[in-house]
Short mmCIF file of N, CA, C and O in Angstrom, two decimals:
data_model
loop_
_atom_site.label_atom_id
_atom_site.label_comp_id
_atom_site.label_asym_id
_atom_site.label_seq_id
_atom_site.Cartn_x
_atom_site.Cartn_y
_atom_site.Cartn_z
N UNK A 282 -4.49 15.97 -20.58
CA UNK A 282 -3.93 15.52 -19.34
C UNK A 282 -3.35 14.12 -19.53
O UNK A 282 -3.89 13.20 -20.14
N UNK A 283 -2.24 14.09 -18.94
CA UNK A 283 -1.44 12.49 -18.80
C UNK A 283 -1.95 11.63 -18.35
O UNK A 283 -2.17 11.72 -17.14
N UNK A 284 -2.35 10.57 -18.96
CA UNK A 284 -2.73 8.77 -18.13
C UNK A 284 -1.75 8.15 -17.25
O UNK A 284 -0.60 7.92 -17.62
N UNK A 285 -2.17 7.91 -16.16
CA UNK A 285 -1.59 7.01 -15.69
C UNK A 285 -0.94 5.57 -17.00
O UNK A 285 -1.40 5.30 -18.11
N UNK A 286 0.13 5.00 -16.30
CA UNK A 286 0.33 3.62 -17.11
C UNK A 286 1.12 2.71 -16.45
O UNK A 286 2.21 3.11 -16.03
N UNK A 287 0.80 1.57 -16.28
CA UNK A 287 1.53 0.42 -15.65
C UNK A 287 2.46 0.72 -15.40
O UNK A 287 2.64 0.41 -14.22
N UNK A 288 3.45 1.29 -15.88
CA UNK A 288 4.70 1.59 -15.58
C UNK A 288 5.21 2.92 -14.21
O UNK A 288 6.25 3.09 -13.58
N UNK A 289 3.58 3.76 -14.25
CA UNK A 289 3.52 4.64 -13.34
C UNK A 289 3.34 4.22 -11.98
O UNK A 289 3.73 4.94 -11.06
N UNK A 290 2.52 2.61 -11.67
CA UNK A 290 2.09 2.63 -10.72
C UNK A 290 3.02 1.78 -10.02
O UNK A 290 3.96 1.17 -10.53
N UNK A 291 2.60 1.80 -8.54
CA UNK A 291 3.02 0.93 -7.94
C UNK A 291 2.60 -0.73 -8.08
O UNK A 291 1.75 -1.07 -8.90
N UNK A 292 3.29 -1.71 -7.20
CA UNK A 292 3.05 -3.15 -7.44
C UNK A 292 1.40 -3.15 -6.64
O UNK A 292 0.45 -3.83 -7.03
N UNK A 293 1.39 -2.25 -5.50
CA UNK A 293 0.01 -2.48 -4.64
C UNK A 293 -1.03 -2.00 -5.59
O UNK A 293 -2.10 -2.58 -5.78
N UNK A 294 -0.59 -0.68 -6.31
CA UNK A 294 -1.57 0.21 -7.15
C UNK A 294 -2.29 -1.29 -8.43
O UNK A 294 -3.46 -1.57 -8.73
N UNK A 295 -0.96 -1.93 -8.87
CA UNK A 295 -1.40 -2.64 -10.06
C UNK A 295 -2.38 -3.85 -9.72
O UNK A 295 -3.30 -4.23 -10.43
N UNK A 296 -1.94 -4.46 -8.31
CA UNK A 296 -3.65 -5.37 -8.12
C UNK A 296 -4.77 -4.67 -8.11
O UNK A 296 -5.73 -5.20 -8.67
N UNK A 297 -5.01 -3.09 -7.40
CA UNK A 297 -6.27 -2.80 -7.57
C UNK A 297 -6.59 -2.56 -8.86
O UNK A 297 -7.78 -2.77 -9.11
N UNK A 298 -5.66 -2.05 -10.11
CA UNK A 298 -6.27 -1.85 -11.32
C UNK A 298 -6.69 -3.05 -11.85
O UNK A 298 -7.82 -3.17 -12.32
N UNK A 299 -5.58 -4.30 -11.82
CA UNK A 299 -6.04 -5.68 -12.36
C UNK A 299 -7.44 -5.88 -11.78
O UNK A 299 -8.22 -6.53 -12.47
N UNK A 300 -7.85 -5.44 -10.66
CA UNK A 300 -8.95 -6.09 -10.00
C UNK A 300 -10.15 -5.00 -10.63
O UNK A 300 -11.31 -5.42 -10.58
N UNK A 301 -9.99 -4.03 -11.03
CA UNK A 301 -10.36 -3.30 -11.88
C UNK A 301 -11.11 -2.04 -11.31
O UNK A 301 -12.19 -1.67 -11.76
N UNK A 302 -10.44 -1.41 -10.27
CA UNK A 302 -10.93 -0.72 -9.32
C UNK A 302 -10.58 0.75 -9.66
O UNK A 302 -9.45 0.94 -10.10
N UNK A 303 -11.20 1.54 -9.55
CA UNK A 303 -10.07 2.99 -8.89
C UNK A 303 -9.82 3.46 -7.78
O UNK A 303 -10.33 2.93 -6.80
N UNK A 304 -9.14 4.35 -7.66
CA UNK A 304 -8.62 5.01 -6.56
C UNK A 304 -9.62 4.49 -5.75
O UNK A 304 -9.65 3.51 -5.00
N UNK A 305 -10.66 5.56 -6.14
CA UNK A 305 -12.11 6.12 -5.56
C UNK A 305 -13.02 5.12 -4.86
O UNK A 305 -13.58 5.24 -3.77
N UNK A 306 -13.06 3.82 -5.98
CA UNK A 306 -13.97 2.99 -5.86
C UNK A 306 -13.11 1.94 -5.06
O UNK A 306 -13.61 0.87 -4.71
N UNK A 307 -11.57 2.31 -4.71
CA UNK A 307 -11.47 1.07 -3.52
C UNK A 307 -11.58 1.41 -2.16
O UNK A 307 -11.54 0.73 -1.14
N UNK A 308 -11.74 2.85 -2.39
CA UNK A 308 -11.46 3.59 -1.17
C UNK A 308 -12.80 3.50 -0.21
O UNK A 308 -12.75 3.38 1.01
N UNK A 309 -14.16 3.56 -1.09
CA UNK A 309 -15.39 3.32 -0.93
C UNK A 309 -15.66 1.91 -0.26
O UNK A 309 -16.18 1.51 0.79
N UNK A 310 -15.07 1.37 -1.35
CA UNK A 310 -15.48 -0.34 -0.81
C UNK A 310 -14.71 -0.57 0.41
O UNK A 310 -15.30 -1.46 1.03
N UNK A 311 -13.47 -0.11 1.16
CA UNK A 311 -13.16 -0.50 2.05
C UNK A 311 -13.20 0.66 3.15
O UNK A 311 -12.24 0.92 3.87
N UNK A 312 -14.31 1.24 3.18
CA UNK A 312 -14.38 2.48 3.79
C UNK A 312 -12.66 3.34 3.74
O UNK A 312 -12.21 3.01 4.83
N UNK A 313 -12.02 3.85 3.34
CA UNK A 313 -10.86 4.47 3.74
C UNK A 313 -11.18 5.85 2.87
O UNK A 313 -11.93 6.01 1.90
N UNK A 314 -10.24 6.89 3.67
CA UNK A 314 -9.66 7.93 2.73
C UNK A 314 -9.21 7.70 1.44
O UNK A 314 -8.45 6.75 1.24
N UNK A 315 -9.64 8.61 0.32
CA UNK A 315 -8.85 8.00 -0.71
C UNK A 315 -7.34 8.55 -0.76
O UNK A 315 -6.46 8.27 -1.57
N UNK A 316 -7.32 9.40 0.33
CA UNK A 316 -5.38 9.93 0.25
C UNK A 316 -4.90 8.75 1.12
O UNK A 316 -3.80 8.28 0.82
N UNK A 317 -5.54 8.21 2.12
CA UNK A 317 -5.02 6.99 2.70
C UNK A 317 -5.11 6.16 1.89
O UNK A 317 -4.18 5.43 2.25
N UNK A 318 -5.59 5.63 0.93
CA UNK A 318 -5.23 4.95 0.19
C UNK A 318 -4.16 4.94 -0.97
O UNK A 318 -3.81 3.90 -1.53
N UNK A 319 -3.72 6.10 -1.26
CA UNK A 319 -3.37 6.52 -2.24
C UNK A 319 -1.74 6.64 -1.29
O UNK A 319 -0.73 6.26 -1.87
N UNK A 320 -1.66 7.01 -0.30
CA UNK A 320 -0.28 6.92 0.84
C UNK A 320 0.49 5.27 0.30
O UNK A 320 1.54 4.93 -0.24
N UNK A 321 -1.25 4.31 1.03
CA UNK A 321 -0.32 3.32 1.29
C UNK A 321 0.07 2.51 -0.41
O UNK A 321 0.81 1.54 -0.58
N UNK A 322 -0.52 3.10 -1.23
CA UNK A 322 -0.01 2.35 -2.64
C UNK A 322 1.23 3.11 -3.05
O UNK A 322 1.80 2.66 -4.04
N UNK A 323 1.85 4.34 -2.38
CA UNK A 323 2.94 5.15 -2.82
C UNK A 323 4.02 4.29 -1.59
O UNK A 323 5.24 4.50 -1.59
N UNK A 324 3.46 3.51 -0.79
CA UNK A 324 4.42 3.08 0.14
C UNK A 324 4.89 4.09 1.26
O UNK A 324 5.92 3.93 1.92
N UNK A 325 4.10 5.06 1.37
CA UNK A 325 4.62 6.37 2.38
C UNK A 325 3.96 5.72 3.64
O UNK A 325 4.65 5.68 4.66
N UNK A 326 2.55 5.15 3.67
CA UNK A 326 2.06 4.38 5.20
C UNK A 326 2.14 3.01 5.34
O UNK A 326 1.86 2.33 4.36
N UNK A 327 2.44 2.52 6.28
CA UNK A 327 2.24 1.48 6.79
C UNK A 327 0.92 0.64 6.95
O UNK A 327 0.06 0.89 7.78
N UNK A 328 0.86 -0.68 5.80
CA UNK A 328 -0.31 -1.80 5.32
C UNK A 328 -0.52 -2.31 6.71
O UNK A 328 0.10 -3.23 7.24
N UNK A 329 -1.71 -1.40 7.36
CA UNK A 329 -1.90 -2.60 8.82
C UNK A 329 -2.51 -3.98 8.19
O UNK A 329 -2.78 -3.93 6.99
N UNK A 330 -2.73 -5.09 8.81
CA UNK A 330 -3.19 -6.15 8.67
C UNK A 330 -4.38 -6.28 8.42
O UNK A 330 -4.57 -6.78 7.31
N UNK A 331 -5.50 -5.97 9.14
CA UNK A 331 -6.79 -5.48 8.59
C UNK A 331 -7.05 -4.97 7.42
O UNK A 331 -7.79 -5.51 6.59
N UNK A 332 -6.39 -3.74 7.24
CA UNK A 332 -6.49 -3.17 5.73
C UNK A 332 -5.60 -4.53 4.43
O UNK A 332 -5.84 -4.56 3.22
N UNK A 333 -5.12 -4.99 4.79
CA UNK A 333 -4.51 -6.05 3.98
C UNK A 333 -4.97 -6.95 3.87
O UNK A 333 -4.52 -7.74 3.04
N UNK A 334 -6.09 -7.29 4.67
CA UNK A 334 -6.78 -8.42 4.66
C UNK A 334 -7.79 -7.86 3.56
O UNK A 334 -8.06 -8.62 2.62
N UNK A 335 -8.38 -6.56 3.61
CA UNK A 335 -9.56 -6.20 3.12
C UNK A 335 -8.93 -5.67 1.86
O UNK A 335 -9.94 -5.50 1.17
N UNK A 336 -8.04 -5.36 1.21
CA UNK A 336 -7.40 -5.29 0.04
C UNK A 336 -7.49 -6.96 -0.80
O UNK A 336 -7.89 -7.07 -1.96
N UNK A 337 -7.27 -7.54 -0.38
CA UNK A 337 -6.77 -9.07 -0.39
C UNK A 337 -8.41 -9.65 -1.04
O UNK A 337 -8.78 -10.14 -2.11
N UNK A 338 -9.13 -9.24 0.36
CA UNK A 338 -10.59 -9.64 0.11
C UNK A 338 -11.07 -8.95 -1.63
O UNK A 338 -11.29 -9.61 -2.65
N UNK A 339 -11.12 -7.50 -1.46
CA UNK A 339 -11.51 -6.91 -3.12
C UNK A 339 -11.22 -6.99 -3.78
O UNK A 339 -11.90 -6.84 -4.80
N UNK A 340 -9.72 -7.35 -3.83
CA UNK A 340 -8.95 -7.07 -5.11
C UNK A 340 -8.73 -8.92 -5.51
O UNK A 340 -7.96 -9.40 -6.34
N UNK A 341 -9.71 -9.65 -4.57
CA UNK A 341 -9.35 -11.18 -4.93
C UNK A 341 -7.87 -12.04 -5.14
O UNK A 341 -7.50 -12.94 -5.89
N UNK A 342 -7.36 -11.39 -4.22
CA UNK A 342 -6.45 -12.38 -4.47
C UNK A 342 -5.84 -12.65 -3.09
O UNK A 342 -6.47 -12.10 -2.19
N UNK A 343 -4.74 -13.38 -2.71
CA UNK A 343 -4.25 -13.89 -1.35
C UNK A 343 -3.57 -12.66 -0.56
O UNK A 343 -3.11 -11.68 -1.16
N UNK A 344 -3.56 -12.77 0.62
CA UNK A 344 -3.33 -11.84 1.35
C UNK A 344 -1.65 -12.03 1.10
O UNK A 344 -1.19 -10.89 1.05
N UNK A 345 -0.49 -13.11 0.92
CA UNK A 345 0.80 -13.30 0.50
C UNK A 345 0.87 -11.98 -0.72
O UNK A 345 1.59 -10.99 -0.58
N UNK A 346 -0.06 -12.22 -1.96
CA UNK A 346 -0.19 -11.13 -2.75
C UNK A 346 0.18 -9.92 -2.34
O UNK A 346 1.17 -9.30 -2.73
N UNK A 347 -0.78 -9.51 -1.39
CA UNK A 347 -0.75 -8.04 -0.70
C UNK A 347 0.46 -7.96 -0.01
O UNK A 347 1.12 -6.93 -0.09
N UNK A 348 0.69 -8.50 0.37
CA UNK A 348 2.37 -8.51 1.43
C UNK A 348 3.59 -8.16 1.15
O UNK A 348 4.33 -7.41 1.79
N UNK A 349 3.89 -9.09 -0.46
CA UNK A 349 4.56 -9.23 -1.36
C UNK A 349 4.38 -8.18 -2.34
O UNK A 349 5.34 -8.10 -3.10
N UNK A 350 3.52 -7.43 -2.55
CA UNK A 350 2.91 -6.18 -3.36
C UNK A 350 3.31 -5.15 -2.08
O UNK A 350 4.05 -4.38 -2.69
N UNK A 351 3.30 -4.81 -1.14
CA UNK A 351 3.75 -3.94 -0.06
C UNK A 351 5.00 -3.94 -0.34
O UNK A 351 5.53 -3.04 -0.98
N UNK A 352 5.55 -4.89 0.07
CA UNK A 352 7.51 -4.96 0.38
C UNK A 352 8.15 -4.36 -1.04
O UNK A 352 9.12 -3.60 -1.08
N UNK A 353 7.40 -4.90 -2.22
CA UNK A 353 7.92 -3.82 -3.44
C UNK A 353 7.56 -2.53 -3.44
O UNK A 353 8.26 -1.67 -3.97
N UNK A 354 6.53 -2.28 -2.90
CA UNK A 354 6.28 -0.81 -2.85
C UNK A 354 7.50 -0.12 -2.41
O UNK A 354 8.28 0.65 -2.97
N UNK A 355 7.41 -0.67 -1.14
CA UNK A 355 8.27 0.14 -0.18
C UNK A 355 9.49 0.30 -0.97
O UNK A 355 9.96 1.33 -1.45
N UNK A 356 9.99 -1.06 -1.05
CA UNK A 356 11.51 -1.18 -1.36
C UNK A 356 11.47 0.30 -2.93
O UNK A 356 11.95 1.43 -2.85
N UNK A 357 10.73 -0.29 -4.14
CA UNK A 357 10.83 1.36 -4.65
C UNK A 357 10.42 2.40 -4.26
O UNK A 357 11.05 3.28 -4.85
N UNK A 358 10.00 2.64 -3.87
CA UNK A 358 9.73 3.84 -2.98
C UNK A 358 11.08 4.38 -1.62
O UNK A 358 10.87 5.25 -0.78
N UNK A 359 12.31 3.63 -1.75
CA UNK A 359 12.81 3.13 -1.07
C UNK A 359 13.01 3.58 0.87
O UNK A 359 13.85 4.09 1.61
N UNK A 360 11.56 2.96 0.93
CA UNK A 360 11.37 3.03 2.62
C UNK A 360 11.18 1.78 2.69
O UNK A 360 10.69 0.91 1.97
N UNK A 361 12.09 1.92 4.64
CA UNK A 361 12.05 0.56 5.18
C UNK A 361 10.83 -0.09 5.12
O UNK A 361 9.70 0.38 4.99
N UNK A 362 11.37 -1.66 5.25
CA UNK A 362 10.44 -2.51 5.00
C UNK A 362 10.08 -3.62 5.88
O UNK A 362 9.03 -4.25 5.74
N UNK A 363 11.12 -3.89 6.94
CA UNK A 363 10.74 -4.47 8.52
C UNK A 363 11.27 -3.81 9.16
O UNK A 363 12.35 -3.23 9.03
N UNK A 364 10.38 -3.83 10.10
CA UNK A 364 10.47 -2.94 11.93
C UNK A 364 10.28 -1.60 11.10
O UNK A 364 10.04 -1.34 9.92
N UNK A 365 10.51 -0.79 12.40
CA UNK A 365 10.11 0.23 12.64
C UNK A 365 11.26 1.16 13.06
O UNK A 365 12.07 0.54 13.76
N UNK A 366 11.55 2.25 12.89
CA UNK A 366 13.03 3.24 13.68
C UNK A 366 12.25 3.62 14.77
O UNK A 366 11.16 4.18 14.70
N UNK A 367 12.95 3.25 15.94
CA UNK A 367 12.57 3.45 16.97
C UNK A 367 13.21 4.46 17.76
O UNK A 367 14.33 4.03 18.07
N UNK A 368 12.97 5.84 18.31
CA UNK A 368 13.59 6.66 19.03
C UNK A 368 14.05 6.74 20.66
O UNK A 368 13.15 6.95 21.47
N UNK A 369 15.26 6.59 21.11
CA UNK A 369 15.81 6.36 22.22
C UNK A 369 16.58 7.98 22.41
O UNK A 369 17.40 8.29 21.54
N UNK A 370 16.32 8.90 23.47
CA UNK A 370 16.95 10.00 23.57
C UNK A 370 16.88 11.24 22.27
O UNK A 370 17.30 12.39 22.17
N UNK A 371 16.20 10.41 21.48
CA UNK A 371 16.28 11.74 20.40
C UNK A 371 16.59 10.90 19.19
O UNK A 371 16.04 11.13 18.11
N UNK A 372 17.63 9.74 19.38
CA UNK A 372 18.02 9.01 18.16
C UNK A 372 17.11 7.93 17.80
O UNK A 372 16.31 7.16 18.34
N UNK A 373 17.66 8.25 16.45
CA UNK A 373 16.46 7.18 15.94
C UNK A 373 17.47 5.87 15.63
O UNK A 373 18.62 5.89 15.19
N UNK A 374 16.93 5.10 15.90
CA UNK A 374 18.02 3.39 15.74
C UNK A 374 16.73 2.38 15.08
O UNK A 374 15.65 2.30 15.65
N UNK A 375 17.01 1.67 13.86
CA UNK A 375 15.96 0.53 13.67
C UNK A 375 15.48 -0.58 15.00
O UNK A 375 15.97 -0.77 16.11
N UNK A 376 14.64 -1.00 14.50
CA UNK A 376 14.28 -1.94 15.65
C UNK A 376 14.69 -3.15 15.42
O UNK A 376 14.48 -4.04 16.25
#
């Protein structure tokens, strides 16, 4: 079976490995799903603040870290990265 490798992961994925975590074991430590966790390091969910704080907290480093590790996610992953598409009549328009 294939290894993961730095090059596979995301920027959010690579603080928890630096911090020396897995999936499993961050998912534990911050009570979450590990598919919710595994969403928001693919950049498919949205990093509430809380959970970014508590990423920030385990993985030791500044919550700017985590922020700045999000916005690359997203951007490769390439989903928006401020606001939200907001639906008016059916259409969707950014916010």
């Amino acid at each position: 079976m294939a290894r993961w490798n730095d090059d596979d992961r995301s920027p959010l994925a690579m603080l928890r490995v630096k911090a020396g975590y897995t999936q499993a074991e961050a998912s534990v430590k911050m009570n979450l799903g590990m598919i919710s966790l595994a969403r928001y390091e693919s950049g498919m969910n949205d990093v509430t603040f809380g959970i970014g704080e508590q990423m920030a907290r385990l993985y030791n480093v500044s919550f700017e870290d985590i922020r700045q590790a999000v916005i690359a996610t997203k951007e490769a992953a390439g989903r928006q990265t401020i606001g939200r598409p907001i639906k008016i009549n059916n259409f969707a328009i950014d916010s």
